Coordinates of C-alpha atoms and ligand atoms in Angstrom, one line a residue:
M1 CA -111.0 190.6 47.9
V2 CA -114.5 191.8 47.6
Y3 CA -113.7 195.4 47.5
Q4 CA -111.2 194.9 44.7
K5 CA -113.9 193.3 42.6
T6 CA -116.2 196.2 43.2
L7 CA -113.6 198.8 42.5
T8 CA -112.7 197.1 39.3
A9 CA -116.3 197.2 38.3
L10 CA -116.6 200.9 39.1
L11 CA -113.4 201.6 37.3
L12 CA -114.6 199.8 34.3
G13 CA -117.8 201.7 34.3
A14 CA -116.0 205.0 34.6
G15 CA -113.5 204.1 31.9
A16 CA -115.9 203.2 29.3
G17 CA -116.8 206.8 28.5
L18 CA -113.2 207.5 28.0
I19 CA -112.8 204.6 25.7
D20 CA -115.7 205.8 23.7
A21 CA -114.4 209.3 23.6
R22 CA -110.9 208.3 22.5
P23 CA -111.2 204.9 20.9
A24 CA -107.9 205.2 19.0
H25 CA -105.7 206.0 21.9
G26 CA -103.9 204.2 24.5
W27 CA -106.3 201.9 26.4
N28 CA -105.9 198.3 25.8
I29 CA -108.2 195.9 27.4
A30 CA -106.6 192.6 28.2
R31 CA -109.3 190.0 28.4
H32 CA -108.7 186.6 29.9
D33 CA -109.8 183.5 28.0
H34 CA -112.8 181.5 28.9
H35 CA -111.5 178.1 29.5
E36 CA -112.3 178.1 33.2
H37 CA -115.7 178.2 34.8
K38 CA -115.6 181.4 36.7
P39 CA -116.6 184.7 35.2
K40 CA -113.5 186.8 34.5
S41 CA -112.6 190.4 35.4
F42 CA -110.9 192.8 33.1
T43 CA -107.6 194.4 33.5
F44 CA -107.0 197.8 32.1
S45 CA -103.6 198.6 30.8
F46 CA -102.2 201.4 28.7
P47 CA -98.8 202.5 27.4
S48 CA -96.5 204.2 29.9
S49 CA -96.7 207.4 27.9
D50 CA -100.1 208.5 27.0
P51 CA -100.1 210.0 23.5
T52 CA -102.9 212.4 24.3
G53 CA -101.6 213.4 27.6
S54 CA -105.1 213.2 29.0
I55 CA -104.6 210.2 31.2
A56 CA -102.9 212.4 33.7
S57 CA -106.1 214.5 33.9
I58 CA -108.2 211.6 35.0
P59 CA -108.9 212.2 38.6
L60 CA -108.4 208.8 40.1
G61 CA -108.8 210.0 43.6
T62 CA -106.6 210.2 46.6
G63 CA -104.2 207.4 46.9
S64 CA -104.8 206.0 43.4
A65 CA -101.8 204.8 41.6
I66 CA -100.7 203.7 38.3
A67 CA -98.6 200.6 38.8
P68 CA -95.4 200.2 36.9
S69 CA -96.9 197.6 34.7
G70 CA -99.4 200.1 33.5
T71 CA -102.3 198.5 35.4
V72 CA -104.6 201.0 37.1
V73 CA -104.7 200.2 40.8
V74 CA -107.4 201.7 42.9
P75 CA -106.9 201.3 46.6
S76 CA -109.4 200.4 49.2
G77 CA -112.0 203.0 50.0
T78 CA -111.8 204.8 46.6
A79 CA -114.5 204.5 44.1
I80 CA -115.2 206.1 40.8
A81 CA -118.7 206.9 39.7
S82 CA -119.9 208.0 36.4
S83 CA -122.3 211.0 36.5
A84 CA -123.7 210.2 33.1
S85 CA -127.4 209.5 33.4
S86 CA -127.3 207.0 30.5
A87 CA -123.8 206.0 30.2
S88 CA -123.1 203.3 27.7
I89 CA -120.7 200.9 29.4
G90 CA -118.9 198.2 27.7
T91 CA -115.3 197.7 26.7
T92 CA -116.0 195.8 23.6
E93 CA -119.0 197.8 22.6
K94 CA -119.9 197.2 19.0
K95 CA -122.9 199.4 18.9
S96 CA -122.1 202.5 20.8
N97 CA -120.1 205.4 19.4
S98 CA -118.7 208.6 20.7
S99 CA -121.8 210.7 20.1
N100 CA -123.7 208.5 22.5
S101 CA -121.7 208.6 25.6
S102 CA -118.7 210.8 25.6
A103 CA -120.2 214.3 25.8
S104 CA -122.1 213.8 28.9
T105 CA -119.8 211.5 30.7
S106 CA -117.5 212.7 33.3
V107 CA -115.4 210.8 35.6
A108 CA -115.5 211.8 39.2
A109 CA -113.6 210.3 42.1
S110 CA -114.9 210.3 45.5
T111 CA -114.0 208.4 48.6
A112 CA -117.7 207.7 49.1
A113 CA -119.0 207.4 45.6
T114 CA -121.5 204.6 45.5
T115 CA -124.1 206.2 43.4
A116 CA -125.3 203.8 40.8
S117 CA -125.3 204.8 37.2
A118 CA -128.9 205.2 36.2
G119 CA -128.5 203.4 32.9
C120 CA -126.0 200.9 31.7
T121 CA -126.2 199.2 28.4
F122 CA -123.9 196.2 27.9
T123 CA -123.2 194.4 24.7
D124 CA -120.8 191.9 26.2
A125 CA -121.1 189.6 29.2
D126 CA -117.8 190.5 30.9
S127 CA -118.6 194.2 31.1
A128 CA -122.1 193.4 32.4
I129 CA -120.7 191.1 35.1
A130 CA -118.0 193.5 36.1
S131 CA -120.2 196.6 36.4
K132 CA -123.6 195.2 37.4
A133 CA -123.4 196.3 41.0
S134 CA -123.0 199.9 40.1
C135 CA -126.0 200.1 37.8
S136 CA -129.6 200.5 38.8
S137 CA -130.9 199.9 35.3
I138 CA -129.1 197.4 33.2
V139 CA -129.8 196.6 29.5
L140 CA -128.2 193.4 28.2
S141 CA -128.2 194.2 24.6
G142 CA -127.5 191.5 22.0
I143 CA -125.0 189.6 24.2
T144 CA -123.3 186.4 23.0
V145 CA -122.1 184.8 26.3
P146 CA -118.7 183.2 25.9
A147 CA -118.4 179.4 26.5
E148 CA -118.2 178.3 30.1
T149 CA -119.3 181.7 31.3
T150 CA -122.4 182.4 33.4
L151 CA -124.1 185.7 32.6
D152 CA -123.8 186.3 36.3
M153 CA -126.4 188.8 37.5
T154 CA -126.2 187.7 41.1
D155 CA -125.9 190.1 44.0
L156 CA -127.4 193.0 42.1
A157 CA -128.0 196.2 44.0
D158 CA -131.5 196.3 45.6
G159 CA -134.0 197.7 43.2
T160 CA -132.1 196.9 40.0
T161 CA -133.9 196.5 36.7
V162 CA -132.4 194.2 34.1
T163 CA -133.8 194.2 30.6
F164 CA -132.8 191.7 27.9
E165 CA -132.7 193.3 24.5
G166 CA -132.1 191.9 21.1
T167 CA -130.8 188.3 20.9
T168 CA -129.0 186.9 23.9
T169 CA -127.2 183.6 23.1
F170 CA -124.5 181.3 24.4
E171 CA -121.4 179.7 23.0
Y172 CA -121.1 175.9 23.2
A173 CA -119.2 174.1 25.9
E174 CA -119.9 170.9 27.8
W175 CA -120.2 172.2 31.4
E176 CA -122.7 172.4 34.2
G177 CA -123.7 176.0 33.8
P178 CA -125.8 177.9 34.7
L179 CA -125.8 180.0 31.6
I180 CA -127.8 182.8 33.4
S181 CA -128.0 183.5 37.1
F182 CA -129.8 186.2 39.1
S183 CA -130.1 187.0 42.8
G184 CA -131.1 190.1 44.7
K185 CA -133.9 192.0 46.3
D186 CA -136.5 194.1 44.5
I187 CA -135.1 193.0 41.2
T188 CA -137.1 193.5 38.0
I189 CA -136.0 191.2 35.1
T190 CA -137.7 191.8 31.8
G191 CA -137.4 191.7 28.1
A192 CA -137.6 194.5 25.5
S193 CA -140.0 194.1 22.6
G194 CA -138.6 191.7 20.0
H195 CA -135.9 190.2 22.3
V196 CA -135.1 186.5 22.5
I197 CA -133.0 184.5 24.9
D198 CA -131.8 181.7 22.7
G199 CA -130.0 178.9 24.6
N200 CA -128.5 177.4 21.4
G201 CA -129.8 174.1 22.8
A202 CA -129.5 172.1 19.6
K203 CA -125.8 172.0 20.1
W204 CA -126.3 169.9 23.2
W205 CA -129.5 168.0 22.5
D206 CA -128.7 164.3 22.2
G207 CA -131.9 162.8 23.5
E208 CA -130.4 162.1 26.9
G209 CA -130.9 165.3 28.8
S210 CA -129.3 165.2 32.3
N211 CA -129.3 161.4 32.3
G212 CA -126.3 161.0 30.0
G213 CA -124.6 162.1 26.8
V214 CA -122.8 165.4 26.8
T215 CA -122.7 167.5 29.9
K216 CA -125.4 170.2 29.4
P217 CA -125.4 173.5 31.2
K218 CA -128.4 174.4 33.4
F219 CA -130.1 177.5 32.0
F220 CA -131.6 180.1 34.3
Y221 CA -131.0 180.2 38.0
A222 CA -133.5 182.4 39.8
H223 CA -132.0 181.7 43.2
S224 CA -132.4 183.9 46.3
L225 CA -134.6 186.5 44.5
T226 CA -136.7 188.4 47.1
D227 CA -139.6 190.7 46.3
S228 CA -138.7 190.5 42.7
T229 CA -140.4 190.1 39.3
I230 CA -139.5 188.3 36.1
S231 CA -141.7 189.2 33.3
N232 CA -142.2 189.1 29.5
L233 CA -139.1 187.0 28.8
N234 CA -139.0 185.1 25.5
I235 CA -136.9 182.0 25.8
Q236 CA -136.1 179.3 23.3
N237 CA -133.9 176.3 22.8
Y238 CA -132.3 175.8 26.2
P239 CA -130.1 172.8 26.6
V240 CA -131.7 171.1 29.6
Q241 CA -133.8 172.3 32.6
C242 CA -134.9 176.0 32.0
F243 CA -135.7 177.9 35.2
S244 CA -134.4 176.8 38.6
I245 CA -136.3 178.8 41.2
N246 CA -134.8 178.2 44.6
G247 CA -134.6 180.1 47.8
A248 CA -137.0 182.7 46.4
E249 CA -139.3 184.8 48.6
N250 CA -142.1 186.6 47.0
L251 CA -141.1 186.2 43.4
S252 CA -143.6 186.9 40.5
V253 CA -143.0 185.3 37.2
K254 CA -145.3 186.8 34.6
D255 CA -146.0 186.1 31.0
V256 CA -142.8 184.2 30.2
T257 CA -142.7 182.3 26.9
I258 CA -140.6 179.2 26.8
D259 CA -140.4 177.5 23.4
N260 CA -138.3 174.4 23.2
S261 CA -140.4 172.8 20.5
A262 CA -137.4 172.5 18.2
G263 CA -136.2 169.8 20.7
D264 CA -139.2 167.7 19.6
E265 CA -137.1 166.6 16.6
T266 CA -136.3 162.9 17.0
N267 CA -133.1 160.9 16.7
S268 CA -132.8 157.6 14.9
D269 CA -134.3 155.8 17.9
G270 CA -137.4 158.0 17.7
D271 CA -136.5 159.8 20.9
A272 CA -137.0 163.6 21.1
L273 CA -133.6 165.3 21.1
G274 CA -134.6 167.7 23.9
H275 CA -134.9 165.8 27.2
N276 CA -135.3 166.8 30.8
T277 CA -136.3 170.2 29.6
D278 CA -138.4 171.2 32.6
A279 CA -139.7 174.7 32.2
F280 CA -139.9 175.7 36.0
D281 CA -138.3 173.7 38.8
V282 CA -139.3 175.2 42.1
G283 CA -137.7 174.3 45.5
S284 CA -137.2 175.7 49.0
S285 CA -139.2 178.9 48.2
T286 CA -141.9 180.9 49.9
G287 CA -144.2 182.9 47.7
V288 CA -143.7 182.1 44.0
Y289 CA -146.4 183.3 41.7
I290 CA -146.1 182.2 38.1
S291 CA -148.8 183.4 35.8
G292 CA -149.4 183.4 32.1
A293 CA -146.5 181.1 31.2
N294 CA -146.6 179.7 27.7
V295 CA -144.5 176.6 27.5
K296 CA -143.5 174.1 24.8
N297 CA -141.0 171.5 26.0
Q298 CA -140.3 167.9 26.6
D299 CA -140.6 167.5 30.4
D300 CA -142.5 169.1 33.3
C301 CA -144.2 172.4 32.6
L302 CA -143.9 173.0 36.4
A303 CA -142.2 170.7 39.0
I304 CA -142.4 171.7 42.7
N305 CA -140.0 169.8 44.9
S306 CA -140.5 171.8 48.0
G307 CA -141.8 175.2 49.1
T308 CA -144.9 177.0 50.3
D309 CA -147.3 179.5 48.8
I310 CA -146.8 178.8 45.2
S311 CA -149.2 179.5 42.4
F312 CA -149.2 178.6 38.8
T313 CA -152.1 180.2 36.9
G314 CA -153.1 181.0 33.3
A315 CA -150.5 178.7 31.8
T316 CA -150.4 177.0 28.5
C317 CA -148.3 173.9 28.5
S318 CA -147.6 171.7 25.5
G319 CA -145.4 168.8 24.5
G320 CA -144.1 167.9 28.0
H321 CA -145.0 165.9 31.1
G322 CA -147.7 168.0 32.7
I323 CA -148.0 170.3 35.7
S324 CA -146.3 168.4 38.5
I325 CA -145.6 168.4 42.2
G326 CA -142.6 166.3 42.9
S327 CA -141.0 164.1 43.0
V328 CA -141.2 165.0 46.7
G329 CA -138.8 163.2 49.1
G330 CA -135.1 162.4 49.3
R331 CA -133.8 166.0 49.2
D332 CA -132.8 168.4 51.9
D333 CA -136.3 170.0 51.8
N334 CA -139.3 167.7 51.4
D335 CA -142.3 169.7 52.4
V336 CA -144.8 171.2 49.9
A337 CA -147.7 173.3 51.1
N338 CA -150.3 175.8 50.0
I339 CA -150.1 175.3 46.2
Y340 CA -152.6 176.8 43.9
I341 CA -152.6 175.6 40.2
A342 CA -155.5 177.0 38.2
D343 CA -156.9 178.1 34.8
S344 CA -154.4 176.4 32.6
T345 CA -154.3 174.1 29.6
I346 CA -152.1 171.1 29.0
S347 CA -152.0 169.6 25.6
D348 CA -150.1 166.9 23.8
S349 CA -148.3 165.9 26.9
Q350 CA -147.6 162.7 28.7
N351 CA -149.5 163.7 31.8
G352 CA -152.0 166.4 32.8
V353 CA -152.1 166.8 36.6
R354 CA -149.3 164.9 38.4
I355 CA -148.2 164.5 42.0
K356 CA -145.4 162.0 42.7
T357 CA -143.7 161.2 46.0
V358 CA -140.6 159.2 46.6
Y359 CA -140.6 155.6 47.8
D360 CA -139.4 155.1 51.3
A361 CA -138.7 158.8 51.8
T362 CA -140.3 161.3 54.3
G363 CA -141.8 164.7 53.7
S364 CA -145.3 166.1 53.1
V365 CA -147.6 167.4 50.4
K366 CA -150.3 169.6 52.0
N367 CA -153.1 171.9 50.9
V368 CA -152.7 171.6 47.1
T369 CA -155.4 172.8 44.7
Y370 CA -155.7 172.0 41.0
T371 CA -158.7 173.8 39.5
G372 CA -159.8 174.8 36.0
I373 CA -157.4 172.6 34.1
T374 CA -158.2 171.7 30.5
L375 CA -156.5 168.7 29.0
S376 CA -156.2 167.5 25.4
G377 CA -154.2 164.8 23.8
I378 CA -152.6 163.5 27.0
T379 CA -150.8 160.3 26.2
K380 CA -150.2 158.6 29.6
Y381 CA -152.3 159.8 32.5
G382 CA -154.9 162.6 32.7
I383 CA -154.4 162.8 36.4
V384 CA -151.7 160.8 38.1
I385 CA -150.9 160.7 41.9
E386 CA -148.4 158.1 43.0
Q387 CA -146.3 157.5 46.1
D388 CA -143.8 155.1 44.6
Y389 CA -141.0 156.9 42.8
E390 CA -137.5 155.8 43.1
N391 CA -134.5 157.2 41.1
G392 CA -136.9 158.9 38.8
S393 CA -139.1 156.0 38.0
P394 CA -142.2 154.4 39.4
T395 CA -141.8 151.2 41.4
G396 CA -145.4 150.2 41.6
T397 CA -145.0 149.9 45.4
P398 CA -146.2 153.0 47.3
T399 CA -145.0 154.0 50.8
D400 CA -146.6 156.4 53.3
G401 CA -143.7 158.6 54.4
V402 CA -144.8 161.6 52.2
P403 CA -148.5 161.9 52.9
I404 CA -150.7 163.8 50.4
T405 CA -153.3 165.7 52.5
D406 CA -155.9 168.4 51.9
L407 CA -155.8 168.0 48.1
T408 CA -158.5 169.7 46.0
V409 CA -158.9 168.6 42.4
S410 CA -161.8 170.5 40.7
D411 CA -162.9 171.2 37.2
V412 CA -160.2 169.1 35.5
T413 CA -161.7 168.4 32.1
G414 CA -160.7 167.3 28.6
N415 CA -159.4 164.3 26.9
V416 CA -156.5 161.8 26.7
T417 CA -155.5 159.5 23.8
D418 CA -157.1 156.1 23.6
D419 CA -154.3 154.1 25.1
A420 CA -153.8 156.6 28.0
E421 CA -155.4 156.2 31.5
E422 CA -157.7 158.9 32.5
V423 CA -157.0 158.8 36.3
Y424 CA -154.3 156.8 38.1
I425 CA -154.0 157.0 41.9
L426 CA -151.5 154.8 43.8
C427 CA -151.5 155.7 47.5
A428 CA -150.0 153.8 50.5
S429 CA -152.6 152.8 53.1
G430 CA -153.6 155.9 55.1
A431 CA -151.2 158.2 53.2
C432 CA -153.8 160.1 51.1
S433 CA -156.5 161.9 53.1
D434 CA -158.8 164.9 53.2
W435 CA -159.2 165.1 49.5
T436 CA -161.9 167.1 47.6
W437 CA -162.7 166.0 44.1
S438 CA -165.3 167.7 41.9
G439 CA -166.0 168.4 38.3
V440 CA -163.4 165.9 37.0
S441 CA -164.4 164.8 33.5
I442 CA -161.7 163.2 31.4
T443 CA -162.6 161.3 28.3
G444 CA -161.1 159.3 25.5
G445 CA -158.8 156.8 27.4
E446 CA -159.0 153.8 29.6
A447 CA -159.8 153.4 33.3
S448 CA -156.8 152.4 35.3
S449 CA -156.7 148.9 36.8
K450 CA -153.8 149.7 39.1
C451 CA -155.3 152.2 41.6
E452 CA -154.7 151.5 45.3
N453 CA -156.0 153.2 48.5
V454 CA -158.0 155.8 46.7
P455 CA -159.6 158.3 49.2
S456 CA -163.3 158.0 49.1
A457 CA -163.9 161.5 47.6
A458 CA -161.9 160.7 44.5
S459 CA -162.6 158.2 41.8
C460 CA -160.2 156.2 39.8
Ligands
NAG501 C1 -123.5 207.3 16.4 O1 -124.8 207.1 17.1 C2 -125.7 208.1 16.7 C3 -126.9 207.9 17.6 O2 -127.3 206.6 17.7 C4 -126.0 208.0 15.2 O3 -126.9 209.0 14.8 C5 -124.7 208.1 14.4 O4 -125.0 207.9 13.1 C6 -123.7 207.2 14.9 N1 -122.4 207.4 14.3 C7 -121.6 206.5 13.8 C8 -120.4 206.9 13.2 O5 -121.9 205.3 13.9
NAG502 C1 -127.4 205.6 23.7 O1 -127.5 204.3 24.0 C2 -128.6 203.9 24.7 C3 -128.6 202.5 25.1 O2 -128.4 201.7 23.9 C4 -129.8 204.2 23.8 O3 -131.0 203.9 24.6 C5 -129.8 205.7 23.4 O4 -130.9 205.9 22.6 C6 -128.5 206.0 22.8 N1 -128.5 207.5 22.6 C7 -128.1 207.9 21.4 C8 -128.1 209.4 21.3 O5 -127.9 207.2 20.5
NAG503 C1 -143.7 191.2 46.9 O1 -142.9 191.8 46.0 C2 -143.5 192.9 45.3 C3 -142.5 193.5 44.3 O2 -141.9 192.5 43.6 C4 -143.9 194.0 46.3 O3 -144.6 195.0 45.7 C5 -144.7 193.4 47.4 O4 -144.9 194.4 48.4 C6 -144.1 192.2 48.0 N1 -145.0 191.6 49.0 C7 -144.6 191.2 50.2 C8 -145.6 190.5 51.0 O5 -143.4 191.3 50.5
NAG504 C1 -154.1 176.6 51.5 O1 -153.4 177.2 50.3 C2 -154.0 178.4 49.9 C3 -153.2 178.7 48.6 O2 -153.6 177.9 47.6 C4 -153.9 179.4 50.9 O3 -154.5 180.6 50.4 C5 -154.6 179.0 52.2 O4 -154.5 179.9 53.2 C6 -154.0 177.6 52.6 N1 -154.8 177.1 53.7 C7 -154.2 176.8 54.9 C8 -155.1 176.3 55.9 O5 -153.0 177.1 55.1
NAG505 C1 -159.6 166.8 22.9 O1 -159.9 168.1 23.3 C2 -159.5 169.1 22.4 C3 -159.7 170.4 23.0 O2 -161.0 170.6 23.5 C4 -160.3 168.9 21.1 O3 -159.8 169.9 20.2 C5 -160.0 167.6 20.5 O4 -160.8 167.4 19.4 C6 -160.4 166.5 21.6 N1 -159.9 165.2 21.1 C7 -160.8 164.2 21.0 C8 -160.2 162.9 20.5 O5 -161.9 164.3 21.4

């Protein structure tokens, strides 16, 4: 059924110019409701007699047919491409008008038409989802994504650029999400000046995150993105975890702003409403380069569960749980290697630098560098490295199944609050080795009395 989906998409793209040209006549777009999880496709239908008579002039291509029901059916092997260089595509366009797209739009049928439209601006999610594969440059302009719908930008054509413009927001539903999903090769994802991607998170925030309360949708899947770049996005108020980066190869994430500070508001128990609001969760990826992130949230600024060749540089993290590796262990993929975390500040957070591995699990954490990290107002641990996590909480008993080797901690400076511990290291015997430790100067808190099996290079 893949070809039908593609053809529907192409048809939709081609049809939009006609809609714009003759908005008053004939074409009715039947849209399915959104009470299911899967993105929907459109069905075009029109009266059996076309008042303008121009339907008949649309060259639908050899073998195309108009079904008795009035639904356009395009058979396998036929595709329709728009030749407009900047076609405005969208069946429920609110912004476009006839002067923008009609004059230059023509509809051509070809048995081999796969030419992507150079420019496609969408103002509704369904149109964007339906036509994405035929556009090399997509603008998502002011889209309100319906409830229980993923703004599904997966399987884009190689080389596609997607630009968020205006305000992108999401209607409320209690479901798993994700609200946005991307995949593809050579994909560029960016935001126009003044844009905001607003997750509408306050509707879901109940202080319980993904541990309970209402079911909250995941936010932004960057899965299976290869040789791609995400840059200059401005995100706020996502319900629970923000970016899930998985199966990525050579993905750069540059200058992304993530502001979930509104979730700092507390409930009657004094708990922040936003919870488990990790900014970047990275797993099973090779080559992820995150630079210049500016994050305000209530959980990890970065959490790497597995993967190799990952850097996180020039970040500003505030309000959360610090820059973390782990917890490592207990998943399908439990190896972390070649990580470079540098030149970042962490303020008003529970932890600064953190590595945690899972109790009684296996895996590895190898060749990790933290350098040039400035801390301020850290409330729990300036640096924390522990091998005792179970079900998301420390047990106090470390195990050696996930060794932490070839770790460099250098130039980690700044302060913690007076009841915080400056450095806490809890290793199993022999499970932490080949560490380099220099220029660590953390002030304002207490020395830990709980450290175990600290490698000789480090101090606790
Ligand atoms: C249609 O769009 C053009 C270009 O953006 C604009 O100049 C014109 O005022 C618009 N017309 C209407 C009726 O909205
Ligand atoms: C047509 O729409 C596109 C996308 O919104 C916009 O960039 C372009 O300026 C518009 N052209 C006119 C003539 O309004
Ligand atoms: C990584 O991706 C960028 C584009 O995003 C590309 O220019 C570069 O060549 C890629 N590097 C490798 C090693 O594939
Ligand atoms: C260690 O990781 C760094 C990235 O931080 C990488 O450049 C280096 O090649 C790695 N070393 C080894 C021995 O793999
Ligand atoms: C902690 O460090 C920050 C940033 O350098 C500084 O502004 C703040 O005054 C320090 N706090 C204490 C208690 O020293």
